CSV table of C-alpha atoms and ligand atoms in Angstrom, one decimal:
chain,number,residue,atom,x,y,z
A,1,MET,CA,79.5,105.9,115.7
A,2,LYS,CA,77.5,102.9,116.6
A,3,LYS,CA,77.2,100.5,113.7
A,4,LEU,CA,73.6,100.0,112.9
A,5,LEU,CA,72.0,97.3,110.7
A,6,PRO,CA,69.3,98.2,108.1
A,7,PHE,CA,67.3,95.1,109.1
A,8,SER,CA,66.0,93.6,112.3
A,9,ALA,CA,67.0,90.6,114.4
A,10,GLU,CA,63.7,89.1,113.4
A,11,GLN,CA,64.5,89.5,109.7
A,12,VAL,CA,67.9,87.8,110.3
A,13,LYS,CA,66.2,85.0,112.1
A,14,SER,CA,63.7,84.5,109.3
A,15,TRP,CA,66.3,84.7,106.5
A,16,THR,CA,68.8,82.4,108.2
A,17,GLY,CA,65.9,80.0,108.9
A,18,GLN,CA,65.1,79.8,105.2
A,19,TYR,CA,68.4,80.0,103.5
A,20,PRO,CA,71.7,78.1,104.2
A,21,THR,CA,74.4,80.3,105.7
A,22,PRO,CA,76.7,81.9,105.0
A,23,PHE,CA,75.3,84.4,102.6
A,24,TYR,CA,75.6,88.1,101.7
A,25,VAL,CA,72.8,90.7,102.0
A,26,TYR,CA,73.1,94.0,100.1
A,27,ASP,CA,70.8,96.9,101.1
A,28,GLU,CA,69.6,98.5,97.9
A,29,GLN,CA,68.1,101.5,99.6
A,30,GLY,CA,71.5,102.3,101.3
A,31,ILE,CA,73.3,101.9,98.0
A,32,ARG,CA,70.9,104.2,96.2
A,33,LYS,CA,71.2,106.9,98.9
A,34,THR,CA,75.0,106.8,98.6
A,35,VAL,CA,75.0,107.1,94.8
A,36,ASP,CA,72.5,109.9,95.1
A,37,ASP,CA,74.9,111.7,97.5
A,38,VAL,CA,77.8,111.3,95.1
A,39,TYR,CA,75.7,112.9,92.2
A,40,LYS,CA,74.7,115.7,94.6
A,41,ALA,CA,78.3,116.3,95.5
A,42,PHE,CA,79.3,116.8,91.9
A,43,ALA,CA,76.0,118.3,90.6
A,44,TRP,CA,78.0,121.5,89.8
A,45,ASN,CA,79.9,119.7,87.1
A,46,PRO,CA,77.6,119.1,84.1
A,47,GLY,CA,79.5,116.1,82.7
A,48,PHE,CA,80.0,114.3,86.0
A,49,ARG,CA,79.8,110.5,86.0
A,50,GLU,CA,80.5,107.9,88.6
A,51,TYR,CA,81.9,104.8,86.9
A,52,PHE,CA,81.2,102.2,89.5
A,53,ALA,CA,84.2,99.8,90.0
A,54,VAL,CA,82.8,96.5,88.9
A,55,LYS,CA,85.4,94.5,90.7
A,56,ALA,CA,83.9,95.6,94.0
A,57,THR,CA,80.6,93.8,93.4
A,58,PRO,CA,80.5,92.1,90.0
A,59,THR,CA,76.9,91.2,90.2
A,60,PRO,CA,74.3,92.2,87.6
A,61,ALA,CA,71.6,93.0,90.1
A,62,ILE,CA,73.9,95.6,91.7
A,63,LEU,CA,75.1,96.9,88.3
A,64,ARG,CA,71.5,97.4,87.2
A,65,VAL,CA,71.0,99.6,90.2
A,66,MET,CA,74.1,101.6,89.0
A,67,GLU,CA,72.7,101.7,85.5
A,68,SER,CA,69.4,103.0,86.7
A,69,MET,CA,71.2,105.8,88.5
A,70,ASN,CA,73.1,106.9,85.4
A,71,CYS,CA,76.4,105.4,86.5
A,72,GLY,CA,79.0,103.9,84.2
A,73,ALA,CA,81.1,100.9,84.9
A,74,ASP,CA,84.9,100.7,85.5
A,75,CYS,CA,86.1,97.4,84.1
A,76,SER,CA,89.5,95.7,83.8
A,77,SER,CA,88.8,92.4,82.3
A,78,ILE,CA,86.6,90.8,79.5
A,79,PRO,CA,84.1,89.3,82.0
A,80,GLU,CA,83.7,92.6,83.7
A,81,ILE,CA,83.0,94.3,80.3
A,82,LEU,CA,80.4,91.5,79.6
A,83,LEU,CA,78.8,92.0,83.0
A,84,ALA,CA,78.5,95.8,82.4
A,85,LYS,CA,77.0,95.3,78.9
A,86,GLY,CA,74.6,92.6,80.2
A,87,SER,CA,73.5,95.0,82.8
A,88,GLY,CA,72.7,97.7,80.3
A,89,ILE,CA,75.9,99.8,80.6
A,90,SER,CA,77.5,100.2,77.3
A,91,GLY,CA,79.7,102.5,75.0
A,92,GLN,CA,81.5,105.3,76.8
A,93,ARG,CA,79.7,104.5,80.0
A,94,ILE,CA,82.3,101.8,80.3
A,95,MET,CA,85.8,102.8,81.4
A,96,PHE,CA,88.4,100.1,80.6
A,97,THR,CA,91.3,100.5,83.1
A,98,SER,CA,93.5,97.5,82.8
A,99,ASN,CA,97.1,96.5,83.5
A,100,GLU,CA,99.4,94.3,81.3
A,101,THR,CA,96.5,94.2,78.9
A,102,SER,CA,96.2,91.5,76.2
A,103,ALA,CA,95.3,92.3,72.5
A,104,LEU,CA,92.0,90.4,73.0
A,105,GLU,CA,91.1,92.6,76.0
A,106,TYR,CA,91.8,95.8,74.0
A,107,GLN,CA,89.7,94.4,71.1
A,108,THR,CA,86.8,93.6,73.4
A,109,ALA,CA,86.9,97.0,75.0
A,110,ARG,CA,87.1,98.7,71.6
A,111,GLU,CA,84.2,96.7,70.3
A,112,ALA,CA,82.2,97.6,73.4
A,113,GLY,CA,82.9,101.2,72.6
A,114,ALA,CA,84.5,101.7,76.0
A,115,ILE,CA,86.9,104.4,76.9
A,116,ILE,CA,90.3,102.8,77.0
A,117,ASN,CA,92.5,104.0,79.8
A,118,LEU,CA,96.2,103.3,79.2
A,119,ASP,CA,98.4,102.2,82.1
A,120,ASP,CA,101.8,102.7,80.4
A,121,LEU,CA,103.5,104.5,77.5
A,122,THR,CA,104.4,101.1,75.9
A,123,GLN,CA,100.6,100.4,75.8
A,124,VAL,CA,100.1,102.9,73.0
A,125,GLU,CA,101.8,100.6,70.5
A,126,ASN,CA,100.0,97.5,72.0
A,127,LEU,CA,96.7,99.2,71.6
A,128,GLU,CA,97.4,100.3,68.1
A,129,ASN,CA,98.5,96.8,67.1
A,130,ALA,CA,95.5,95.2,68.8
A,131,CYS,CA,92.6,97.4,67.5
A,132,GLY,CA,93.8,100.7,66.2
A,133,ILE,CA,93.8,104.0,68.1
A,134,PRO,CA,90.4,105.2,69.2
A,135,GLU,CA,89.1,108.7,69.0
A,136,THR,CA,88.7,109.0,72.8
A,137,VAL,CA,91.5,107.7,75.1
A,138,CYS,CA,92.6,108.2,78.7
A,139,CYS,CA,96.0,107.9,80.3
A,140,ARG,CA,96.8,106.9,83.9
A,141,TYR,CA,99.3,109.0,85.9
A,142,ASN,CA,101.6,108.0,88.8
A,143,PRO,CA,103.3,111.0,90.4
A,144,GLY,CA,105.7,108.9,92.5
A,145,GLN,CA,105.0,111.1,95.5
A,146,PHE,CA,101.6,112.3,96.9
A,147,ASN,CA,100.7,113.5,100.3
A,148,TYR,CA,97.6,111.4,100.8
A,149,ALA,CA,98.9,108.2,99.3
A,150,THR,CA,100.2,106.6,102.5
A,151,ASN,CA,98.1,103.6,103.5
A,152,ALA,CA,98.4,99.9,104.0
A,153,ILE,CA,96.7,98.7,100.8
A,154,MET,CA,98.2,100.9,98.2
A,155,GLY,CA,101.5,102.1,99.9
A,156,HIS,CA,103.6,104.9,98.5
A,157,MET,CA,103.0,105.8,94.8
A,158,TYR,CA,106.7,105.1,93.9
A,159,ASP,CA,106.0,101.6,95.1
A,160,THR,CA,102.9,101.0,93.1
A,161,LYS,CA,102.8,99.4,89.6
A,162,PHE,CA,100.1,101.7,88.2
A,163,GLY,CA,100.3,104.6,85.8
A,164,MET,CA,102.9,106.5,84.0
A,165,LYS,CA,105.6,109.0,85.1
A,166,LYS,CA,104.9,112.6,84.0
A,167,GLU,CA,107.3,112.6,81.0
A,168,GLN,CA,105.8,109.3,79.8
A,169,LEU,CA,102.3,110.6,80.2
A,170,PHE,CA,103.2,113.6,78.0
A,171,SER,CA,104.8,111.3,75.4
A,172,ALA,CA,101.8,109.0,75.4
A,173,LEU,CA,99.4,111.9,74.9
A,174,LYS,CA,101.5,113.3,72.1
A,175,MET,CA,101.8,109.9,70.3
A,176,LEU,CA,98.0,109.4,70.7
A,177,LYS,CA,97.3,112.8,69.2
A,178,ASP,CA,99.7,112.2,66.3
A,179,LYS,CA,98.0,108.9,65.7
A,180,GLY,CA,94.6,110.5,65.5
A,181,SER,CA,93.0,110.6,68.9
A,182,LYS,CA,90.7,113.6,69.4
A,183,ARG,CA,89.4,113.4,73.0
A,184,PHE,CA,91.7,112.9,75.9
A,185,GLY,CA,91.3,112.1,79.6
A,186,LEU,CA,93.6,112.0,82.6
A,187,HIS,CA,93.2,109.3,85.3
A,188,ALA,CA,94.9,108.8,88.7
A,189,MET,CA,94.2,106.7,91.7
A,190,LEU,CA,96.7,107.6,94.4
A,191,ALA,CA,95.1,106.0,97.5
A,192,SER,CA,93.0,103.1,98.6
A,193,CYS,CA,90.5,103.2,101.4
A,194,SER,CA,91.4,106.8,102.3
A,195,LEU,CA,89.5,108.5,105.1
A,196,GLU,CA,91.3,111.8,104.5
A,197,GLN,CA,88.6,114.4,103.8
A,198,GLY,CA,91.1,116.3,101.6
A,199,TYR,CA,92.0,113.4,99.3
A,200,TYR,CA,89.8,114.1,96.3
A,201,PRO,CA,90.4,117.9,96.5
A,202,ALA,CA,94.2,117.4,96.7
A,203,LEU,CA,94.1,114.9,93.9
A,204,ALA,CA,92.0,117.3,91.8
A,205,ARG,CA,94.6,120.0,92.3
A,206,GLU,CA,97.4,117.7,91.3
A,207,LEU,CA,95.5,116.7,88.1
A,208,PHE,CA,94.2,120.2,87.2
A,209,GLY,CA,97.8,121.4,87.4
A,210,LEU,CA,98.7,118.8,84.8
A,211,VAL,CA,95.7,119.7,82.7
A,212,LEU,CA,97.1,123.3,82.4
A,213,GLU,CA,100.6,122.0,81.7
A,214,ILE,CA,99.4,119.6,79.0
A,215,ARG,CA,97.5,122.3,77.2
A,216,GLU,CA,100.5,124.6,77.3
A,217,THR,CA,103.1,122.1,76.2
A,218,LEU,CA,101.1,119.8,73.9
A,219,GLY,CA,98.2,122.0,72.8
A,220,ILE,CA,95.8,119.4,74.0
A,221,THR,CA,92.8,120.5,76.1
A,222,LEU,CA,91.6,117.5,78.1
A,223,SER,CA,87.9,116.5,78.0
A,224,PHE,CA,87.8,114.7,81.3
A,225,VAL,CA,89.7,114.1,84.6
A,226,ASP,CA,89.0,110.7,86.3
A,227,MET,CA,89.8,110.8,90.0
A,228,ALA,CA,89.0,107.0,90.2
A,229,GLY,CA,88.3,105.3,93.5
A,230,GLY,CA,90.1,105.0,96.8
A,231,ILE,CA,87.6,106.8,99.0
A,232,GLY,CA,87.4,104.8,102.2
A,233,ILE,CA,84.6,103.9,104.6
A,234,PRO,CA,84.6,103.7,108.4
A,235,TYR,CA,85.1,100.0,109.0
A,236,ARG,CA,85.7,100.7,112.7
A,237,PRO,CA,83.0,102.3,114.8
A,238,GLU,CA,85.4,105.1,116.0
A,239,GLU,CA,86.2,106.2,112.4
A,240,THR,CA,84.6,109.1,110.7
A,241,PRO,CA,83.0,108.7,107.3
A,242,ILE,CA,84.0,110.9,104.4
A,243,ASN,CA,81.6,113.8,103.8
A,244,ILE,CA,81.3,113.4,100.0
A,245,ILE,CA,79.3,116.6,99.6
A,246,GLU,CA,82.2,118.5,101.2
A,247,ALA,CA,84.8,116.6,99.2
A,248,GLY,CA,82.9,117.5,96.0
A,249,GLU,CA,82.9,121.2,97.1
A,250,GLY,CA,86.7,121.0,97.6
A,251,VAL,CA,87.0,119.7,94.0
A,252,ARG,CA,84.7,122.5,92.8
A,253,LYS,CA,86.9,125.1,94.5
A,254,ALA,CA,90.0,123.7,92.8
A,255,TYR,CA,88.2,123.6,89.5
A,256,GLU,CA,87.0,127.2,89.8
A,257,GLU,CA,90.4,128.5,90.9
A,258,MET,CA,92.5,126.6,88.4
A,259,LEU,CA,90.5,125.7,85.3
A,260,THR,CA,87.6,128.2,85.0
A,261,PRO,CA,89.9,131.3,84.8
A,262,ASN,CA,91.8,129.5,82.0
A,263,GLY,CA,88.6,128.9,80.0
A,264,ILE,CA,88.8,125.1,80.5
A,265,GLU,CA,85.6,123.1,81.0
A,266,LEU,CA,85.9,119.4,81.5
A,267,ALA,CA,84.0,116.5,83.0
A,268,ILE,CA,84.9,115.0,86.3
A,269,TYR,CA,84.6,111.3,86.6
A,270,THR,CA,85.0,109.0,89.7
A,271,GLU,CA,85.3,105.3,89.9
A,272,MET,CA,84.3,104.5,93.4
A,273,GLY,CA,83.6,101.0,94.4
A,274,ARG,CA,84.1,100.7,98.2
A,275,PHE,CA,82.4,104.0,99.0
A,276,ILE,CA,79.3,103.1,97.0
A,277,THR,CA,78.5,99.5,98.1
A,278,GLY,CA,81.0,98.8,100.9
A,279,PRO,CA,78.9,99.9,103.9
A,280,HIS,CA,75.7,98.3,102.4
A,281,GLY,CA,76.8,94.7,102.3
A,282,TYR,CA,76.6,92.2,105.2
A,283,LEU,CA,77.8,88.6,105.6
A,284,LEU,CA,75.5,86.5,107.7
A,285,THR,CA,77.1,83.4,109.3
A,286,HIS,CA,76.0,80.9,112.0
A,287,VAL,CA,78.1,80.2,115.0
A,288,VAL,CA,78.9,76.5,114.7
A,289,GLY,CA,81.5,76.0,117.4
A,290,LYS,CA,82.9,77.3,120.6
A,291,LYS,CA,86.4,76.3,121.6
A,292,HIS,CA,88.4,77.0,124.7
A,293,ILE,CA,92.1,76.3,124.4
A,294,TRP,CA,94.9,78.8,124.8
A,295,LYS,CA,92.5,81.4,123.5
A,296,GLU,CA,88.7,81.5,123.2
A,297,TYR,CA,87.4,80.8,119.7
A,298,VAL,CA,84.0,81.3,118.1
A,299,GLY,CA,83.7,79.1,115.0
A,300,VAL,CA,81.5,80.2,112.1
A,301,ASP,CA,80.4,78.6,108.9
A,302,ALA,CA,81.9,81.4,106.8
A,303,SER,CA,85.6,81.4,105.9
A,304,PRO,CA,88.1,83.6,104.0
A,305,ALA,CA,86.8,81.8,100.9
A,306,ASP,CA,83.7,84.0,101.4
A,307,LEU,CA,85.4,87.1,102.7
A,308,MET,CA,89.2,87.4,102.3
A,309,ARG,CA,89.9,90.9,103.5
A,310,PRO,CA,90.7,90.1,107.2
A,311,ALA,CA,93.0,87.2,106.2
A,312,MET,CA,94.6,89.1,103.4
A,313,TYR,CA,95.1,92.6,104.9
A,314,GLY,CA,94.3,92.0,108.5
A,315,ALA,CA,91.3,94.2,107.7
A,316,TYR,CA,88.9,95.1,110.5
A,317,HIS,CA,85.2,94.2,110.0
A,318,HIS,CA,82.7,95.0,112.7
A,319,ILE,CA,80.7,92.1,113.9
A,320,SER,CA,77.2,92.1,115.4
A,321,VAL,CA,75.6,89.2,117.2
A,322,ALA,CA,72.0,89.2,115.8
A,323,GLY,CA,69.6,90.0,118.5
A,324,LYS,CA,72.3,90.7,121.1
A,325,ASP,CA,73.4,94.2,119.8
A,326,ASN,CA,72.5,95.8,123.1
A,327,GLN,CA,74.2,93.3,125.3
A,328,PRO,CA,77.5,94.2,126.8
A,329,ALA,CA,80.7,92.5,125.6
A,330,ALA,CA,81.1,89.4,127.7
A,331,GLU,CA,83.9,87.5,126.1
A,332,THR,CA,87.1,88.3,124.1
A,333,VAL,CA,87.3,85.9,121.2
A,334,ASP,CA,88.9,85.1,117.8
A,335,VAL,CA,86.2,84.5,115.2
A,336,VAL,CA,87.4,81.7,112.9
A,337,GLY,CA,86.2,79.6,110.0
A,338,ALA,CA,86.9,76.2,108.7
A,339,LEU,CA,90.0,76.7,106.5
A,340,CYS,CA,93.1,74.8,107.3
A,341,GLU,CA,95.0,78.0,107.6
A,342,ASN,CA,95.6,80.0,110.7
A,343,ASN,CA,94.9,83.4,109.0
A,344,ASP,CA,91.3,82.3,108.8
A,345,LYS,CA,90.2,84.8,111.4
A,346,PHE,CA,87.4,87.3,110.9
A,347,ALA,CA,88.4,88.9,114.2
A,348,VAL,CA,91.2,88.6,116.7
A,349,ASP,CA,90.8,89.4,120.4
A,350,ARG,CA,87.4,90.9,119.7
A,351,PRO,CA,85.1,91.7,122.6
A,352,LEU,CA,81.6,90.3,121.8
A,353,PRO,CA,78.4,89.6,123.7
A,354,HIS,CA,78.1,86.0,124.9
A,355,THR,CA,77.5,83.8,121.9
A,356,GLU,CA,76.0,80.3,121.6
A,357,ILE,CA,76.1,77.8,118.9
A,358,GLY,CA,73.2,78.7,116.5
A,359,ASP,CA,73.6,82.4,117.0
A,360,VAL,CA,74.0,84.5,113.8
A,361,LEU,CA,76.9,86.8,113.4
A,362,VAL,CA,76.5,89.8,111.0
A,363,ILE,CA,79.8,90.9,109.5
A,364,HIS,CA,79.6,94.5,108.5
A,365,ASP,CA,80.9,96.5,105.6
A,366,THR,CA,81.3,93.6,103.2
A,367,GLY,CA,79.5,95.2,100.2
A,368,ALA,CA,82.7,95.8,98.3
A,369,HIS,CA,85.7,93.6,97.6
A,370,GLY,CA,84.0,90.9,99.7
A,371,HIS,CA,82.2,88.1,97.8
A,372,ALA,CA,84.1,89.3,94.8
A,373,MET,CA,87.5,88.2,96.2
A,374,GLY,CA,86.1,84.7,97.0
A,375,TYR,CA,88.0,81.6,96.2
A,376,ASN,CA,87.8,77.9,96.5
A,377,TYR,CA,90.8,76.9,98.6
A,378,ASN,CA,90.2,73.8,100.7
A,379,GLY,CA,87.3,72.9,98.4
A,380,ARG,CA,85.2,75.6,100.1
A,381,LEU,CA,82.3,76.6,97.9
A,382,ARG,CA,81.4,80.2,97.4
A,383,CYS,CA,78.3,81.5,99.1
A,384,ALA,CA,75.1,83.1,97.8
A,385,GLU,CA,74.2,86.8,97.5
A,386,TYR,CA,70.9,88.4,98.2
A,387,LEU,CA,69.6,91.9,97.6
A,388,LEU,CA,67.3,93.5,100.1
A,389,GLY,CA,65.2,95.5,97.7
A,390,THR,CA,63.7,98.9,98.3
A,391,ASP,CA,60.4,97.0,98.7
A,392,GLY,CA,61.8,95.2,101.8
A,393,GLU,CA,61.9,91.9,100.0
A,394,LEU,CA,65.0,89.7,100.0
A,395,ARG,CA,65.8,88.3,96.6
A,396,MET,CA,68.6,85.9,95.7
A,397,ILE,CA,70.9,87.5,93.1
A,398,ARG,CA,73.6,84.8,92.9
A,399,ARG,CA,73.1,81.2,94.1
A,400,ALA,CA,75.8,79.4,96.1
A,401,GLN,CA,78.3,77.3,94.2
A,402,THR,CA,77.7,73.6,94.0
A,403,VAL,CA,80.1,70.7,93.9
A,404,GLN,CA,79.2,70.4,90.2
A,405,ASP,CA,80.3,74.0,89.7
A,406,TYR,CA,83.6,73.3,91.5
A,407,PHE,CA,84.3,70.2,89.4
A,408,ALA,CA,83.1,71.8,86.1
A,409,THR,CA,86.6,72.8,84.9
A,410,LEU,CA,88.2,69.4,85.6
A,411,ASP,CA,88.9,67.1,82.8
A,412,VAL,CA,87.9,63.8,84.3
A,413,ASP,CA,87.7,60.4,82.8
A,414,SER,CA,84.8,58.0,83.2
A,415,GLU,CA,86.6,56.2,86.0
A,416,PHE,CA,86.2,59.3,88.1
A,417,ASN,CA,82.9,58.6,89.9
A,418,TRP,CA,81.9,60.8,92.8
B,1,PLP,C1,89.8,99.1,92.4
B,1,PLP,C2,89.7,100.3,91.6
B,1,PLP,C3,88.7,101.3,91.8
B,1,PLP,C4,87.8,101.2,93.0
B,1,PLP,O1,88.5,101.4,94.2
B,1,PLP,P1,87.7,101.6,95.5
B,1,PLP,O2,88.7,101.6,96.5
B,1,PLP,O3,86.8,100.4,95.7
B,1,PLP,O4,86.9,102.8,95.4
B,1,PLP,C5,88.6,102.3,90.9
B,1,PLP,N1,89.4,102.4,89.8
B,1,PLP,C6,90.4,101.5,89.6
B,1,PLP,C7,91.2,101.7,88.4
B,1,PLP,C8,90.6,100.5,90.5
B,1,PLP,O5,91.6,99.6,90.2
């Protein structure tokens, strides 16, 4: 499918004329449409809720959009809890799914009234010591083996650090029940960036099977099943997007076959990040150099400090040359930034229309795990974020970092004079 932009070349020109590049633009209308589709897909389940994964786009303006659409927030750190609360998402609309959790983190989650999702059997005791056992708790499952779990980011489940083995899961639930918990949930995330249409339905079957077994052996009827995130997006033009309505129907089928006849009613939760905002974010960057050595290079003013995924995972991000979308590919280039590291490549051997210094490149599908993964290596400052509102106006939602921000954590003496 041709990768389209929700804004025109004239808009890009006007924005990049006013604001220093690089910067991110998020398309609010696109995000709202996707959230809407998710709620339509699970409308058959009365308790359904999408807990947006805050780590994907930890930005209040985006979280407020989620809040306005009845979403919760999936958090894993104290700052993420504070971001959710500050954006109007509180209490059990916060899911706290953490790993190797500190006592302070448990206390903060408990004070926020969040649902605490335990990653390991040993965490039951840690939780109790930190803040006592809450009435509602969730446990995270790792089956070791799962058909849809093979992919580059997450790998095989037996190789992943998340969740508990089945016997441990059962022990944890029993301990939590004995210690006074009353409402229980089951959580599993067995893929990352999966474009398998059958992933959610297969995961639902796996988890619903456990729901039945847990009721039989422990006498606990679970209140919710959290299928987490992991739904992919078509980064490449030739890839097919997930049909979320169909996926939701697949989960409904499993629910009606496995749970309804057994008199079980429970809420389905999801924690998608990438699927919700990924396709609706764009990184705009100027071409600042053209270099012809052993290969052809297009230099840009963005770097992995702004968008790490290509450097970290070799991830593909589609690139448009603003205003030249209809021109044929004229050169095969590596698109590189300013870091002193050779993995600083947004694209390798990419056919692009002819580019000139001053052109603007639009890097697609950067709305999740993009700006959020930014870092300051090489003294690169992190760039600004803008929201293209449903009113068509572009509004800054995070300013660019300044040198003062970068130096703010240094303990310097009065001799240090920059
Ligand atoms: C990262 C994460 C998500 C979101 O993953 P996506 O691939 O962005 O959908 C959801 N839940 C948990 C526990 C996560 O760690």
